[in-house]
mmCIF file of C-alpha atoms in Angstrom:
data_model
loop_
_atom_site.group_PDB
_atom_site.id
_atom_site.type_symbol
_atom_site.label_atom_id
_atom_site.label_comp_id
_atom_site.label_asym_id
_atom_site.label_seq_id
_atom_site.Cartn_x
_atom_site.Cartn_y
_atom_site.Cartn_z
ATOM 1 C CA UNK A 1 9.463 13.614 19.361
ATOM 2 C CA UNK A 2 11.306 11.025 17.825
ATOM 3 C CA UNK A 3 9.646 7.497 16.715
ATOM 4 C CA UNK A 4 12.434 5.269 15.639
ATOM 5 C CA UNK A 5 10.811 1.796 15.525
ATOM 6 C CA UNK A 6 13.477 -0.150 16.779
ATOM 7 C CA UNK A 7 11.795 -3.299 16.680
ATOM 8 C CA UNK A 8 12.423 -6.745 18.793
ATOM 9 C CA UNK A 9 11.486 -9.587 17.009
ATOM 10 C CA UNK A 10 12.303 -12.871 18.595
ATOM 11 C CA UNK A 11 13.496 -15.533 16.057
ATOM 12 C CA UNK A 12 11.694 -16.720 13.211
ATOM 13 C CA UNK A 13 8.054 -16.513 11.809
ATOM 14 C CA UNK A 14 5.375 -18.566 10.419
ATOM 15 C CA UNK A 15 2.109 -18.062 8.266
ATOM 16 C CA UNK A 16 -0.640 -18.644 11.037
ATOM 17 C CA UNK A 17 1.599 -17.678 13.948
ATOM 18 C CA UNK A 18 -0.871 -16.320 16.726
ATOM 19 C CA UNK A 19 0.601 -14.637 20.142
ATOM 20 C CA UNK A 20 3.814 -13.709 19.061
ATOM 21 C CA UNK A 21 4.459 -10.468 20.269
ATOM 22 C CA UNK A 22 5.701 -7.683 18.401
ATOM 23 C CA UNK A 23 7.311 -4.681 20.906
ATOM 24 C CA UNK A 24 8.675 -1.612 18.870
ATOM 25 C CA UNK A 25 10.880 1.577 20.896
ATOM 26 C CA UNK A 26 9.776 4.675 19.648
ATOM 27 C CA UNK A 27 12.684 6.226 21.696
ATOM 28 C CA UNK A 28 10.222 8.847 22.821
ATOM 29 C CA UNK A 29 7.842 8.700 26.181
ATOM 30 C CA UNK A 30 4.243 7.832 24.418
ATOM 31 C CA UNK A 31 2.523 7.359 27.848
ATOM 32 C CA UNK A 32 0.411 10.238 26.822
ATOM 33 C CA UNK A 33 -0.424 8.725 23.314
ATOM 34 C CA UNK A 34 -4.246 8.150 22.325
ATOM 35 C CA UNK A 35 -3.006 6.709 19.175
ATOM 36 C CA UNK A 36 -0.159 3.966 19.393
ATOM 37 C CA UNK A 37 -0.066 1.982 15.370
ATOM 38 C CA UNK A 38 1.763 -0.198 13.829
ATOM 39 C CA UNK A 39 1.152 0.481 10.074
ATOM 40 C CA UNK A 40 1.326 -2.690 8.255
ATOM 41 C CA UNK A 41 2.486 -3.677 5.221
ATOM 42 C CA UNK A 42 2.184 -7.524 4.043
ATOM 43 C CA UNK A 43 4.097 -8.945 1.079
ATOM 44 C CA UNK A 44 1.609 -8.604 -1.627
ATOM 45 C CA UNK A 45 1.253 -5.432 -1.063
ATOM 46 C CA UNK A 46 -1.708 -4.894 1.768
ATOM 47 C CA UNK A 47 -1.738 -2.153 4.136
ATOM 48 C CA UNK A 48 -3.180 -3.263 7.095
ATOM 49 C CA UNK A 49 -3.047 -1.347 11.016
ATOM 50 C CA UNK A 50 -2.291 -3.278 13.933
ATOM 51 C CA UNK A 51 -3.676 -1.173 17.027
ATOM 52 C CA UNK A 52 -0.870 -1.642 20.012
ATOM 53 C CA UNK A 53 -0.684 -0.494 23.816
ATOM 54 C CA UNK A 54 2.038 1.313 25.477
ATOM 55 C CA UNK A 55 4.456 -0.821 27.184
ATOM 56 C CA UNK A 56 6.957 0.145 29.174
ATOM 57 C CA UNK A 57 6.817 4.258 28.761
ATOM 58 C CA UNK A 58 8.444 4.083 25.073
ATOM 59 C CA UNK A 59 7.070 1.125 23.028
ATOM 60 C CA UNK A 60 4.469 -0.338 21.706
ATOM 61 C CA UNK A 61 3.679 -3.682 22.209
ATOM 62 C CA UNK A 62 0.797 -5.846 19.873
ATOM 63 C CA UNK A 63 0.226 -9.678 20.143
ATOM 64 C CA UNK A 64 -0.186 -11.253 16.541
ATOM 65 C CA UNK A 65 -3.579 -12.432 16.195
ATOM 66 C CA UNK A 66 -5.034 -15.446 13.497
ATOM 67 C CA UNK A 67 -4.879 -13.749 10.073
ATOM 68 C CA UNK A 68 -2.058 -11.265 11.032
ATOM 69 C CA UNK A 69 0.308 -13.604 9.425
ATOM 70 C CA UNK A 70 -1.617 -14.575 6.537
ATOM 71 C CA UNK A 71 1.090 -14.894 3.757
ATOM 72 C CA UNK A 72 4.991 -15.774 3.500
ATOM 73 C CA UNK A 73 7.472 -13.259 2.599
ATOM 74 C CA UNK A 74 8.091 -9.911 3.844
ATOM 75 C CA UNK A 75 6.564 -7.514 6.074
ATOM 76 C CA UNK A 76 7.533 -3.771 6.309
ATOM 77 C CA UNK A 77 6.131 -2.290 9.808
ATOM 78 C CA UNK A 78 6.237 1.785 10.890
ATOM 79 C CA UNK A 79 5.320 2.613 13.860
ATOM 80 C CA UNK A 80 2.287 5.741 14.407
ATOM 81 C CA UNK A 81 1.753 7.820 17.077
ATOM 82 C CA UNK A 82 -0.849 10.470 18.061
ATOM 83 C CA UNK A 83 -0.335 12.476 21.353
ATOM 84 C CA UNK A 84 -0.527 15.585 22.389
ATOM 85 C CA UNK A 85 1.555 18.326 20.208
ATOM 86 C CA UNK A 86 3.077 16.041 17.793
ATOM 87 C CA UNK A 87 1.402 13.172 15.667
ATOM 88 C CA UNK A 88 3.986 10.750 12.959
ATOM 89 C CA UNK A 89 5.686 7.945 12.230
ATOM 90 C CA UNK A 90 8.834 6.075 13.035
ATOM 91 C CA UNK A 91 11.481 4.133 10.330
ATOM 92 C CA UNK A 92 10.507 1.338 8.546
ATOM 93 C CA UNK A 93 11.593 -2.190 9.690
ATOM 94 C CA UNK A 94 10.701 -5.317 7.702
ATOM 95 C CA UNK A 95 10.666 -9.192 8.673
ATOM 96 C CA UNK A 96 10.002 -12.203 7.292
ATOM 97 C CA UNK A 97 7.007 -14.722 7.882
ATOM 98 C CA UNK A 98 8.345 -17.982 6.131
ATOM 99 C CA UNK A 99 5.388 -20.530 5.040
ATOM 100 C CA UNK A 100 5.286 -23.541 7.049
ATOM 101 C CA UNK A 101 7.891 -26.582 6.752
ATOM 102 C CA UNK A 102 10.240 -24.066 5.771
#
């Protein structure tokens, strides 16, 4: 099993974004996953865990909800996986969330 968080990201970001929607390719079929993460880490240093759904056999898809994007700067994201037979964690991507008027 291979998670490689290839993550699409449409344009740019702001603090207090809500419904953008964040869709990262494991590369791997996950359809049998009963854990599908996105392990969050904001710019000062938070971990937080964004719980995702499937989408599309290989990816995990999460809509940003209010307080997701609570600070400016950058975000690293690693996608984690439970299924049966094999349980880990895909590369890290980061992003930026710019502050607003920016």
């Amino acid at each position: 099993m291979t998670v490689c968080s290839n993550c699409d990201l449409p344009g740019k970001y702001y603090v207090g974004d809500v419904g953008t929607e964040i869709i990262v390719d494991t590369c791997s079929d996950i359809s049998t996953s009963t854990v599908r993460d996105l392990l969050v880490e904001k710019p000062d240093g938070t971990r937080v865990t964004w719980h995702g759904s499937v989408y599309e056999t290989t990816k995990i898809r999460y809509v940003v909800r209010a307080g997701d994007f609570d600070q400016a700067g950058e975000y690293s994201l690693q996608a984690y996986v439970e299924m049966p037979g094999w349980t880990g964690k895909g590369n890290t991507v980061t992003f930026k969330v710019t502050g607003e008027f920016a």
